[in-house]
Short mmCIF file of C-alpha atoms in Angstrom, two decimals:
data_model
loop_
_atom_site.label_atom_id
_atom_site.label_comp_id
_atom_site.label_asym_id
_atom_site.label_seq_id
_atom_site.Cartn_x
_atom_site.Cartn_y
_atom_site.Cartn_z
CA UNK B 117 144.93 157.41 149.71
CA UNK B 118 142.57 156.37 146.94
CA UNK B 119 143.68 153.81 144.41
CA UNK B 120 143.51 154.40 140.70
CA UNK B 121 140.62 152.75 138.92
CA UNK B 122 141.58 149.60 137.04
CA UNK B 123 141.44 149.68 133.29
CA UNK B 124 138.69 147.53 131.95
CA UNK B 125 139.77 144.62 129.79
CA UNK B 126 139.09 145.03 126.10
CA UNK B 127 136.47 142.71 124.75
CA UNK B 128 137.44 141.05 121.51
CA UNK B 129 134.77 141.17 118.84
CA UNK B 130 133.60 137.74 117.72
CA UNK B 131 134.23 137.05 114.06
CA UNK B 132 131.10 137.24 111.96
CA UNK B 133 129.66 133.85 111.18
CA UNK B 134 129.93 133.03 107.49
CA UNK B 135 126.68 133.48 105.63
CA UNK B 136 125.18 130.13 104.69
CA UNK B 137 124.79 129.66 100.98
CA UNK B 138 121.33 128.77 99.74
CA UNK B 139 121.32 125.23 98.34
CA UNK B 140 119.74 124.29 95.00
CA UNK B 141 119.17 121.02 93.14
CA UNK B 142 118.12 120.72 89.50
CA UNK B 143 115.86 117.90 88.32
CA UNK B 144 115.75 117.52 84.54
CA UNK B 145 119.04 118.31 82.79
CA UNK B 146 118.08 118.93 79.18
CA UNK B 147 119.13 122.10 77.40
CA UNK B 148 116.77 124.35 79.35
CA UNK B 149 118.45 123.62 82.69
CA UNK B 150 121.63 125.38 81.55
CA UNK B 151 120.20 128.86 82.19
CA UNK B 152 119.82 128.03 85.87
CA UNK B 153 123.06 126.11 86.36
CA UNK B 154 125.04 128.84 84.58
CA UNK B 155 123.64 131.52 86.89
CA UNK B 156 124.25 129.47 90.04
CA UNK B 157 127.84 128.63 89.09
CA UNK B 158 128.82 132.14 87.99
CA UNK B 159 126.99 135.31 89.02
CA UNK B 160 125.45 133.87 92.21
CA UNK B 161 128.17 131.47 93.38
CA UNK B 162 128.96 133.60 96.45
CA UNK B 163 125.47 133.20 97.91
CA UNK B 164 124.09 130.11 96.16
CA UNK B 165 125.30 126.54 95.74
CA UNK B 166 124.31 123.92 93.19
CA UNK B 167 124.35 120.72 95.26
CA UNK B 168 122.78 118.05 93.04
CA UNK B 169 121.63 117.07 89.56
CA UNK B 170 118.79 114.62 89.00
CA UNK B 171 117.65 113.00 85.75
CA UNK B 172 116.59 109.72 84.19
CA UNK B 173 119.76 109.86 82.06
CA UNK B 174 123.27 109.59 83.55
CA UNK B 175 125.01 110.44 80.26
CA UNK B 176 123.24 113.78 80.17
CA UNK B 177 124.22 114.60 83.75
CA UNK B 178 127.82 113.57 83.04
CA UNK B 179 127.90 115.89 80.03
CA UNK B 180 126.83 118.81 82.22
CA UNK B 181 129.44 117.97 84.83
CA UNK B 182 132.18 117.87 82.22
CA UNK B 183 131.02 121.25 80.95
CA UNK B 184 130.89 122.68 84.50
CA UNK B 185 134.47 121.56 85.11
CA UNK B 186 135.79 122.99 81.83
CA UNK B 187 133.84 126.27 81.82
CA UNK B 188 133.57 127.10 85.52
CA UNK B 189 136.45 125.16 87.08
CA UNK B 190 134.23 123.50 89.68
CA UNK B 191 134.24 119.89 90.93
CA UNK B 192 131.60 117.47 89.71
CA UNK B 193 128.11 118.02 91.11
CA UNK B 194 126.63 114.90 92.75
CA UNK B 195 124.18 113.12 90.42
CA UNK B 196 121.08 111.06 91.20
CA UNK B 197 118.81 109.01 88.98
CA UNK B 198 115.23 110.30 89.06
CA UNK B 199 114.13 107.11 90.82
CA UNK B 200 116.35 108.27 93.73
CA UNK B 201 114.76 111.71 94.05
CA UNK B 202 113.90 111.26 97.74
CA UNK B 203 117.45 110.11 98.44
CA UNK B 204 118.79 113.17 96.63
CA UNK B 205 116.79 115.51 98.84
CA UNK B 206 117.84 113.65 102.00
CA UNK B 207 121.52 113.48 100.99
CA UNK B 208 122.11 116.83 99.25
CA UNK B 209 119.72 118.80 101.51
CA UNK B 210 118.62 121.42 98.94
CA UNK B 211 116.58 124.38 100.12
CA UNK B 212 115.06 124.73 96.64
CA UNK B 213 114.46 122.22 93.85
CA UNK B 214 114.52 123.64 90.31
CA UNK B 215 112.26 121.64 87.98
CA UNK B 216 113.22 121.62 84.29
CA UNK B 217 111.94 118.19 83.30
CA UNK B 218 109.57 117.28 80.49
CA UNK B 219 106.37 119.30 81.11
CA UNK B 220 104.15 116.35 82.02
CA UNK B 221 106.45 115.52 84.99
CA UNK B 222 106.61 119.02 86.52
CA UNK B 223 103.84 118.34 89.01
CA UNK B 224 105.48 115.14 90.27
CA UNK B 225 108.73 116.79 91.34
CA UNK B 226 107.16 120.07 92.50
CA UNK B 227 104.81 118.20 94.81
CA UNK B 228 107.37 115.72 96.12
CA UNK B 229 109.95 118.45 96.74
CA UNK B 230 107.41 120.32 98.86
CA UNK B 231 106.39 117.19 100.74
CA UNK B 232 110.07 116.70 101.61
CA UNK B 233 110.38 120.26 102.93
CA UNK B 234 111.81 122.15 99.95
CA UNK B 235 110.60 125.19 98.05
CA UNK B 236 110.51 124.92 94.26
CA UNK B 237 111.17 126.88 91.08
CA UNK B 238 109.67 125.50 87.91
CA UNK B 239 110.21 126.21 84.27
CA UNK B 240 107.07 127.17 82.41
CA UNK B 241 104.49 125.81 81.93
CA UNK B 242 103.44 125.02 85.49
CA UNK B 243 101.95 121.73 84.22
CA UNK B 244 99.88 120.44 81.28
CA UNK B 245 96.32 119.82 82.48
CA UNK B 246 93.79 120.96 85.06
CA UNK B 247 94.02 117.86 87.30
CA UNK B 248 97.79 118.21 87.73
CA UNK B 249 97.28 121.94 88.35
CA UNK B 250 94.85 121.17 91.18
CA UNK B 251 97.33 118.69 92.67
CA UNK B 252 100.04 121.36 92.76
CA UNK B 253 97.73 123.95 94.32
CA UNK B 254 96.69 121.45 96.97
CA UNK B 255 100.32 120.58 97.77
CA UNK B 256 101.18 124.25 98.27
CA UNK B 257 98.24 124.72 100.62
CA UNK B 258 99.00 121.52 102.53
CA UNK B 259 102.77 121.98 102.91
CA UNK B 260 102.97 125.77 103.11
CA UNK B 261 105.98 125.72 100.77
CA UNK B 262 106.74 128.34 98.12
CA UNK B 263 106.69 127.92 94.34
CA UNK B 264 108.04 130.37 91.75
CA UNK B 265 107.40 130.09 88.00
CA UNK B 266 110.17 131.19 85.64
CA UNK B 267 108.36 133.65 83.37
CA UNK B 268 111.36 135.41 81.83
CA UNK B 269 109.24 137.19 79.21
CA UNK B 270 107.90 139.59 81.85
CA UNK B 271 111.41 140.89 82.53
CA UNK B 272 112.44 142.00 79.03
CA UNK B 273 112.78 145.81 78.91
CA UNK B 274 110.29 146.32 76.08
CA UNK B 275 107.57 144.25 77.75
CA UNK B 276 108.21 145.97 81.06
CA UNK B 277 107.81 149.29 79.26
CA UNK B 278 104.40 148.21 77.97
CA UNK B 279 103.38 147.48 81.56
CA UNK B 280 104.54 150.96 82.63
CA UNK B 281 102.51 152.59 79.87
CA UNK B 282 99.37 150.66 80.75
CA UNK B 283 99.78 151.50 84.45
CA UNK B 284 100.14 155.18 83.54
CA UNK B 285 96.65 155.14 82.04
CA UNK B 286 97.84 156.81 78.85
CA UNK B 287 95.27 154.91 76.73
CA UNK B 288 92.61 154.69 79.42
CA UNK B 289 90.88 151.41 80.23
CA UNK B 290 91.89 148.54 77.94
CA UNK B 291 88.89 147.06 76.16
CA UNK B 292 90.50 144.72 73.62
CA UNK B 293 93.83 143.13 72.73
CA UNK B 294 95.01 141.72 69.41
CA UNK B 295 98.02 139.42 69.78
CA UNK B 296 99.76 137.56 66.95
CA UNK B 297 102.78 135.34 67.62
CA UNK B 298 104.87 133.82 64.83
CA UNK B 299 107.35 130.96 65.15
CA UNK B 300 109.59 130.69 62.14
CA UNK B 301 110.49 127.58 60.16
CA UNK B 302 113.60 127.01 62.27
CA UNK B 303 112.32 127.48 65.81
CA UNK B 304 108.74 126.45 65.11
CA UNK B 305 109.78 123.21 63.46
CA UNK B 306 111.82 122.25 66.49
CA UNK B 307 108.69 121.62 68.58
CA UNK B 308 107.68 118.98 66.05
CA UNK B 309 111.00 117.08 66.32
CA UNK B 310 111.08 116.83 70.11
CA UNK B 311 108.98 115.35 72.91
CA UNK B 312 106.69 118.38 72.56
CA UNK B 313 105.12 116.78 69.44
CA UNK B 314 103.12 114.48 71.73
CA UNK B 315 100.38 116.52 73.39
CA UNK B 316 100.45 114.28 76.45
CA UNK B 317 103.97 115.52 77.13
CA UNK B 318 103.53 119.24 76.54
CA UNK B 319 99.86 120.19 76.38
CA UNK B 320 100.64 121.33 72.81
CA UNK B 321 101.80 124.80 71.90
CA UNK B 322 98.68 126.27 73.53
CA UNK B 323 100.18 125.27 76.87
CA UNK B 324 103.92 124.84 76.38
CA UNK B 325 104.59 127.96 74.30
CA UNK B 326 101.54 130.17 74.67
CA UNK B 327 101.73 130.02 78.47
CA UNK B 328 104.31 132.81 78.08
CA UNK B 329 101.93 134.90 76.00
CA UNK B 330 98.84 134.32 78.12
CA UNK B 331 100.84 135.16 81.23
CA UNK B 332 101.96 138.44 79.67
CA UNK B 333 98.39 139.46 78.93
CA UNK B 334 97.19 138.46 82.41
CA UNK B 335 100.01 140.54 83.90
CA UNK B 336 99.57 143.49 81.55
CA UNK B 337 95.81 143.64 82.14
CA UNK B 338 95.99 142.60 85.81
CA UNK B 339 93.05 140.36 85.11
CA UNK B 340 92.01 136.72 84.86
CA UNK B 341 90.61 134.83 81.84
CA UNK B 342 87.00 133.75 82.26
CA UNK B 343 85.87 132.38 78.85
CA UNK B 344 87.88 130.81 76.00
CA UNK B 345 87.01 129.64 72.51
CA UNK B 346 89.58 128.22 70.09
CA UNK B 347 90.28 126.62 66.73
CA UNK B 348 93.41 124.59 66.05
CA UNK B 349 94.81 122.32 63.34
CA UNK B 350 97.93 120.45 62.33
CA UNK B 351 97.95 122.21 58.98
CA UNK B 352 101.61 122.23 57.89
CA UNK B 353 103.75 119.62 59.67
CA UNK B 354 103.02 115.89 59.81
CA UNK B 355 103.12 113.22 57.12
CA UNK B 356 99.65 113.83 55.69
CA UNK B 357 100.35 117.51 55.03
CA UNK B 358 103.74 116.81 53.45
CA UNK B 359 102.30 114.12 51.17
CA UNK B 360 99.48 116.44 50.15
CA UNK B 361 102.00 119.13 49.17
CA UNK B 362 104.21 116.57 47.41
CA UNK B 363 107.27 117.32 49.55
CA UNK B 364 107.31 114.21 51.72
CA UNK B 365 110.39 111.98 51.86
CA UNK B 366 110.56 109.09 54.23
CA UNK B 367 113.12 109.31 57.00
CA UNK B 368 112.79 108.58 60.68
CA UNK B 369 115.31 111.10 61.89
CA UNK B 370 117.70 113.73 60.61
CA UNK B 371 120.96 112.32 61.95
CA UNK B 372 122.72 110.00 59.51
CA UNK B 373 119.88 110.01 56.97
CA UNK B 374 120.64 110.52 53.28
CA UNK B 375 117.03 111.50 52.61
CA UNK B 376 117.23 114.23 55.26
CA UNK B 377 120.37 115.89 53.90
CA UNK B 378 118.56 118.22 51.52
CA UNK B 379 115.58 118.83 53.82
CA UNK B 380 115.83 122.28 55.47
CA UNK B 381 113.54 121.01 58.24
CA UNK B 382 115.85 118.22 59.35
CA UNK B 383 118.27 118.34 62.28
CA UNK B 384 121.56 116.44 62.46
CA UNK B 385 122.63 115.94 66.07
CA UNK B 386 126.25 115.66 64.91
CA UNK B 387 126.11 119.33 63.88
CA UNK B 388 126.79 120.48 67.45
CA UNK B 389 128.92 119.07 70.27
CA UNK B 390 126.20 120.13 72.68
CA UNK B 391 123.40 118.36 70.79
CA UNK B 392 125.63 115.33 70.46
CA UNK B 393 126.56 115.30 74.15
CA UNK B 394 123.12 115.98 75.59
CA UNK B 395 121.04 113.87 73.21
CA UNK B 396 122.75 111.64 70.65
CA UNK B 397 125.18 110.06 73.12
CA UNK B 398 122.40 109.78 75.71
CA UNK B 399 119.99 107.82 73.49
CA UNK B 400 121.37 104.47 74.65
CA UNK B 401 119.87 105.05 78.11
CA UNK B 402 116.34 106.29 77.45
CA UNK B 403 115.78 105.95 73.69
CA UNK B 404 114.80 109.62 73.30
CA UNK B 405 115.37 111.00 69.80
CA UNK B 406 115.79 114.76 69.58
CA UNK B 407 115.85 114.85 65.75
CA UNK B 408 112.62 113.21 64.59
CA UNK B 409 111.17 114.12 61.21
CA UNK B 410 108.70 116.99 61.42
CA UNK B 411 106.90 115.35 58.48
CA UNK B 412 106.56 111.98 60.15
CA UNK B 413 103.76 110.23 61.97
CA UNK B 414 102.96 110.54 65.66
CA UNK B 415 102.46 114.31 65.90
CA UNK B 416 99.41 115.16 68.03
CA UNK B 417 99.89 118.92 68.53
CA UNK B 418 98.62 121.80 66.40
CA UNK B 419 100.72 124.20 64.36
CA UNK B 420 97.96 126.72 63.51
CA UNK B 421 95.79 128.16 66.32
CA UNK B 422 93.31 130.97 66.86
CA UNK B 423 91.86 131.85 70.27
CA UNK B 424 89.27 134.30 71.63
CA UNK B 425 89.43 135.15 75.34
CA UNK B 426 87.26 137.22 77.66
CA UNK B 427 88.73 138.54 80.92
CA UNK B 428 87.20 139.36 84.28
CA UNK B 429 87.97 143.04 83.59
CA UNK B 430 85.63 142.92 80.56
CA UNK B 431 88.52 143.10 78.07
CA UNK B 432 88.58 140.75 75.09
CA UNK B 433 91.56 139.23 73.27
CA UNK B 434 92.03 137.74 69.82
CA UNK B 435 95.18 135.61 69.74
CA UNK B 436 96.85 133.60 67.00
CA UNK B 437 99.92 131.38 66.91
CA UNK B 438 101.43 129.58 63.97
CA UNK B 439 104.67 127.67 63.75
CA UNK B 440 105.90 127.89 60.15
CA UNK B 441 106.37 131.61 59.45
CA UNK B 442 109.21 133.19 57.42
CA UNK B 443 110.16 135.39 60.39
CA UNK B 444 109.86 135.11 64.14
CA UNK B 445 108.31 137.56 66.56
CA UNK B 446 104.99 139.09 67.48
CA UNK B 447 102.61 141.97 67.05
CA UNK B 448 100.35 143.14 69.85
CA UNK B 449 97.91 146.03 70.11
CA UNK B 450 95.95 147.29 73.13
CA UNK B 451 92.80 149.28 72.38
CA UNK B 452 91.73 151.53 75.25
CA UNK B 453 89.14 154.18 75.93
CA UNK B 454 91.72 156.90 75.19
CA UNK B 455 93.81 155.37 72.44
CA UNK B 456 95.99 152.46 71.41
CA UNK B 457 99.43 150.96 72.14
CA UNK B 458 101.15 148.94 69.40
CA UNK B 459 104.25 146.79 69.81
CA UNK B 460 105.90 145.10 66.84
CA UNK B 461 108.85 142.88 67.67
CA UNK B 462 110.85 140.84 65.16
CA UNK B 463 113.52 138.55 66.59
CA UNK B 464 115.81 135.76 65.50
CA UNK B 465 115.35 132.33 67.02
CA UNK B 466 117.44 129.39 68.11
CA UNK B 467 117.40 125.63 68.26
CA UNK B 468 117.23 124.76 71.93
CA UNK B 469 120.62 123.64 73.32
CA UNK B 470 122.29 123.84 69.91
CA UNK B 471 124.61 126.55 71.13
CA UNK B 472 126.91 126.69 74.10
CA UNK B 473 125.72 130.24 74.69
CA UNK B 474 122.93 130.14 77.24
CA UNK B 475 119.72 131.68 75.91
CA UNK B 476 120.94 132.50 72.43
CA UNK B 477 118.58 134.88 70.61
CA UNK B 478 119.12 138.32 69.12
CA UNK B 479 116.49 141.01 68.67
CA UNK B 480 116.34 142.20 65.07
CA UNK B 481 113.86 145.05 65.31
CA UNK B 482 111.16 146.40 67.56
CA UNK B 483 108.86 149.40 67.60
CA UNK B 484 106.61 150.61 70.41
CA UNK B 485 104.02 153.27 69.56
CA UNK B 486 101.45 155.12 71.66
CA UNK B 487 98.52 156.54 69.71
CA UNK B 488 96.33 158.71 71.96
CA UNK B 489 93.01 159.82 70.57
CA UNK B 490 93.22 163.19 68.78
CA UNK B 491 97.02 163.38 69.22
CA UNK B 492 100.03 162.64 67.08
CA UNK B 493 101.49 159.11 67.44
CA UNK B 494 104.52 158.85 69.74
CA UNK B 495 107.34 156.35 69.21
CA UNK B 496 108.61 155.21 72.61
CA UNK B 497 112.33 154.63 73.17
CA UNK B 498 112.99 151.25 74.75
CA UNK B 499 116.30 150.29 76.39
CA UNK B 500 117.87 147.24 74.80
CA UNK B 501 118.16 144.13 76.91
CA UNK B 502 121.30 142.04 77.14
CA UNK B 503 121.10 138.25 76.96
CA UNK B 504 118.41 135.75 76.08
CA UNK B 505 114.69 136.39 75.63
CA UNK B 506 115.13 140.09 74.92
CA UNK B 507 117.15 140.64 78.10
CA UNK B 508 114.61 138.91 80.30
CA UNK B 509 116.79 135.97 81.37
CA UNK B 510 119.40 138.06 83.20
CA UNK B 511 116.81 140.02 85.18
CA UNK B 512 114.87 136.85 85.99
CA UNK B 513 118.01 135.21 87.41
CA UNK B 514 118.50 138.21 89.70
CA UNK B 515 114.90 137.94 90.84
CA UNK B 516 115.30 134.22 91.58
CA UNK B 517 118.81 134.08 93.03
CA UNK B 518 119.89 137.62 93.92
CA UNK B 519 118.63 140.57 95.92
CA UNK B 520 116.35 142.38 93.49
CA UNK B 521 115.06 145.84 94.37
CA UNK B 522 111.38 146.39 95.04
CA UNK B 523 109.55 145.97 91.76
CA UNK B 524 106.55 148.25 91.19
CA UNK B 525 105.76 146.27 88.03
CA UNK B 526 105.19 143.05 89.98
CA UNK B 527 107.13 140.85 87.58
CA UNK B 528 107.81 137.94 89.97
CA UNK B 529 105.38 135.11 89.22
CA UNK B 530 103.97 132.71 91.81
CA UNK B 531 101.91 129.54 91.56
CA UNK B 532 98.65 131.45 90.98
CA UNK B 533 100.21 133.27 88.01
CA UNK B 534 101.48 129.95 86.69
CA UNK B 535 98.04 128.39 87.01
CA UNK B 536 96.26 131.40 85.49
CA UNK B 537 98.47 131.28 82.38
CA UNK B 538 98.12 127.57 81.65
CA UNK B 539 94.37 127.62 82.21
CA UNK B 540 93.89 129.75 79.10
CA UNK B 541 95.78 127.16 77.06
CA UNK B 542 94.08 124.19 78.72
CA UNK B 543 90.69 125.79 78.06
CA UNK B 544 91.72 126.38 74.43
CA UNK B 545 92.62 122.69 74.08
CA UNK B 546 89.25 121.72 75.56
CA UNK B 547 87.47 124.08 73.17
CA UNK B 548 89.29 122.58 70.17
CA UNK B 549 88.14 119.12 71.27
CA UNK B 550 84.50 120.03 71.91
CA UNK B 551 83.85 122.90 69.52
CA UNK B 552 82.37 124.82 72.45
CA UNK B 553 83.40 127.84 74.47
CA UNK B 554 84.92 126.89 77.84
CA UNK B 555 84.49 128.65 81.17
CA UNK B 556 87.84 128.67 82.97
CA UNK B 557 86.18 128.25 86.38
CA UNK B 558 84.86 124.89 85.17
CA UNK B 559 88.48 123.71 84.95
CA UNK B 560 89.92 125.25 88.13
CA UNK B 561 88.23 127.91 90.23
CA UNK B 562 91.35 129.93 91.09
CA UNK B 563 89.47 132.19 93.48
CA UNK B 564 89.27 129.18 95.83
CA UNK B 565 93.06 129.01 95.96
CA UNK B 566 94.13 132.65 96.14
#
């Protein structure tokens, strides 16, 4: 008599191992860092973790921690003085270090993070001069680590639409670009109050601000700058210009100054809890004044600039930037073999970190027009972005911290894109100094690093 087969024992499925969160540290906790910390502590908290803050100023880090606790109901993030950067990496074990320090220090923390085994994300600009650029490129090659540059301007819907139109070939091959950028008397003046006013810190507006604009053109044209010629002057701000116009009043800083009260260019750090917490209360540690007079001494950057650029594709660009306009925004036109694309964009501005809203800035008006040869002009509908920088910030955060879909526009920027953008500005600075055109390859031959 045969026996019945035994029933096999059921195998219990092993519980899925929890997905490890990616770990991030932020070095440099001024106002610009808030965009990254906000994203990590809200939209990406399920997959990402902010594990450390690092700065030269403990008061500033404490202010952020208080804000994190009140706004996001999270415990205090461990803090480390910048002199303990290596200890921070060893203790907090970040996978990625986000660098939002003063521009001149970007290279230091990018390179050291990579040497210690971390990848890096850096705020623009990549750095401020060609030597520091070469040091970063060498560190990437030596360590094999990854660097991303936070170019949020690429991600705004209207600028992405321009890229789509150029890729479609609707105006043929682009032969020239005219690009005018205006900073108004609120936003523009702010660069002349802060650490940016010293060119050693920021590379001037040709590097700190225009890196956005030069990156856009490189990306739009899919080309590299080869030759640059520039003029630049401090023509509006600074003591000499104010005295010449008869509007100069002596005051060191806006906060607490009677002479500054009726000056529309002054800034009182008591006007905002955020400015007070991040800067005024933090002065006792590092002596940094966020509210210096824009009509004082010690300004070494330009406020009026004109640049001519030739690209490897053969296209040419005329570019201008000035920092004391009555409205803020830009006009750009692409002239191609089959027509022209025009984009006019007027936007409101902000004083960095003056608002608790991350990336404050509201588009006022924009118009995108395609003018094909021998055809009627066509006004292109552009979807409105939500959030800062014309909607670019939100999409950038997804690209950095989320799972973005494949992007046919190639908006993610790496270290080569970061270098390519600053080299236009660095070459412009060199041209202003020498009065001569500058070949970009004489600064850094990027083809050796690609």
